Amino acid sequence: MRKSEAARVDEAKVTVCIPCLIWSEMGRMPLEHVATCSDYNHVKSGNIRISHAHGYAGCLWHHRGRIEVDGWTHARMREYFGPSLAEGSRTFHETFGSDDYLIARQTALLTGEAA
């Protein structure tokens, strides 16, 4: 991993979840409930990672489908936070946008530019 790629991954992991942010912007949950991240979704082509620079922050729900709220079911998580990528990319991308859009949102957040 290049130094600049490592910096991007490290910075993204301490920002907000990009799908949570979009879900909030859609009026589906309050901004204060947007997850601060601990995971980085590397975008793939044909199940091969493109590069470390091609990715975005995703909470454990949006990236891996892990339930992080005690006592919540999968259905409740999906209702409140939206679909998880782990459930399938079609619904996820129909809801949150293309990989390119999610990467652009991450880049804008890290650089302070508008997406």
Coordinates of C-alpha atoms in Angstrom, one line a residue:
M1 CA 0.0 0.0 0.0
R2 CA 1.3 3.4 -0.9
K3 CA 1.8 6.0 1.8
S4 CA -1.0 8.2 0.3
E5 CA -3.4 5.2 0.2
A6 CA -2.6 4.2 3.8
A7 CA -3.3 7.8 4.8
R8 CA -6.7 7.8 3.0
V9 CA -7.7 4.5 4.6
D10 CA -6.7 5.6 8.0
E11 CA -8.5 9.0 7.7
A12 CA -11.6 7.4 6.3
K13 CA -11.8 5.0 9.2
V14 CA -12.2 7.9 11.6
T15 CA -14.8 9.8 9.6
V16 CA -18.4 9.0 9.2
C17 CA -20.0 6.1 7.4
I18 CA -20.7 7.4 3.8
P19 CA -23.9 5.3 3.4
C20 CA -25.2 6.4 6.8
L21 CA -24.5 10.0 5.8
I22 CA -26.5 9.6 2.6
W23 CA -29.3 7.8 4.4
S24 CA -29.4 10.8 6.8
E25 CA -29.4 13.3 3.9
M26 CA -32.4 11.4 2.5
G27 CA -34.2 12.2 5.8
R28 CA -34.3 8.6 6.9
M29 CA -32.5 9.2 10.3
P30 CA -31.1 12.1 12.3
L31 CA -27.5 13.3 11.4
E32 CA -26.4 12.6 15.0
H33 CA -27.1 8.9 14.4
V34 CA -24.7 8.6 11.5
A35 CA -22.0 6.1 12.5
T36 CA -18.4 7.1 13.0
C37 CA -16.5 4.5 11.1
S38 CA -14.2 1.7 11.9
D39 CA -14.3 -0.1 8.5
Y40 CA -13.2 0.7 5.0
N41 CA -14.9 -0.8 1.9
H42 CA -12.4 -1.5 -0.8
V43 CA -14.2 -1.3 -4.1
K44 CA -13.7 -4.4 -6.3
S45 CA -13.8 -5.2 -10.0
G46 CA -14.5 -8.9 -10.7
N47 CA -14.0 -9.6 -7.0
I48 CA -10.5 -8.1 -7.2
R49 CA -9.7 -5.0 -5.2
I50 CA -9.0 -2.1 -7.6
S51 CA -6.7 -0.2 -5.2
H52 CA -6.6 1.1 -1.6
A53 CA -7.5 4.6 -3.0
H54 CA -10.8 3.2 -4.4
G55 CA -12.9 2.8 -1.3
Y56 CA -15.0 4.6 1.3
A57 CA -15.8 4.4 5.0
G58 CA -18.7 2.1 5.9
C59 CA -19.9 1.2 9.4
L60 CA -19.9 -2.5 10.2
W61 CA -23.6 -2.7 9.3
H62 CA -23.3 -1.1 5.9
H63 CA -20.1 -2.9 5.0
R64 CA -20.5 -6.4 6.5
G65 CA -24.1 -6.5 7.7
R66 CA -23.1 -6.8 11.4
I67 CA -25.7 -5.8 13.9
E68 CA -24.1 -3.3 16.2
V69 CA -27.1 -2.2 18.3
D70 CA -27.8 -4.4 21.3
G71 CA -31.2 -6.2 21.0
W72 CA -31.9 -5.1 17.4
T73 CA -32.8 -7.7 14.7
H74 CA -31.5 -7.7 11.2
A75 CA -34.9 -6.4 10.0
R76 CA -34.8 -3.5 12.5
M77 CA -31.2 -2.6 11.5
R78 CA -32.2 -2.6 7.8
E79 CA -35.3 -0.5 8.5
Y80 CA -33.4 2.1 10.5
F81 CA -30.1 2.3 8.6
G82 CA -31.0 1.0 5.2
P83 CA -29.7 -1.9 3.3
S84 CA -26.3 -3.5 3.9
L85 CA -23.8 -4.3 1.1
A86 CA -23.6 -7.7 2.6
E87 CA -27.2 -8.3 1.5
G88 CA -26.3 -7.7 -2.1
S89 CA -24.9 -4.9 -4.1
R90 CA -27.9 -4.2 -6.3
T91 CA -30.2 -2.9 -3.6
F92 CA -27.3 -1.2 -1.8
H93 CA -26.2 0.7 -4.9
E94 CA -29.8 1.6 -5.9
T95 CA -30.2 3.1 -2.4
F96 CA -26.8 4.8 -1.9
G97 CA -25.4 5.3 -5.4
S98 CA -22.7 3.8 -7.5
D99 CA -19.2 2.9 -6.2
D100 CA -17.8 5.9 -8.1
Y101 CA -20.3 8.2 -6.3
L102 CA -19.5 6.7 -2.9
I103 CA -15.8 7.1 -3.5
A104 CA -16.3 10.7 -4.7
R105 CA -18.3 11.4 -1.5
Q106 CA -15.5 10.0 0.6
T107 CA -12.9 12.0 -1.3
A108 CA -14.9 15.2 -0.9
L109 CA -15.3 14.6 2.8
L110 CA -11.6 14.0 3.3
T111 CA -10.5 17.0 1.2
G112 CA -13.3 19.4 2.4
E113 CA -14.7 19.8 -1.1
A114 CA -18.3 19.6 -2.2
A115 CA -19.4 16.3 -3.8

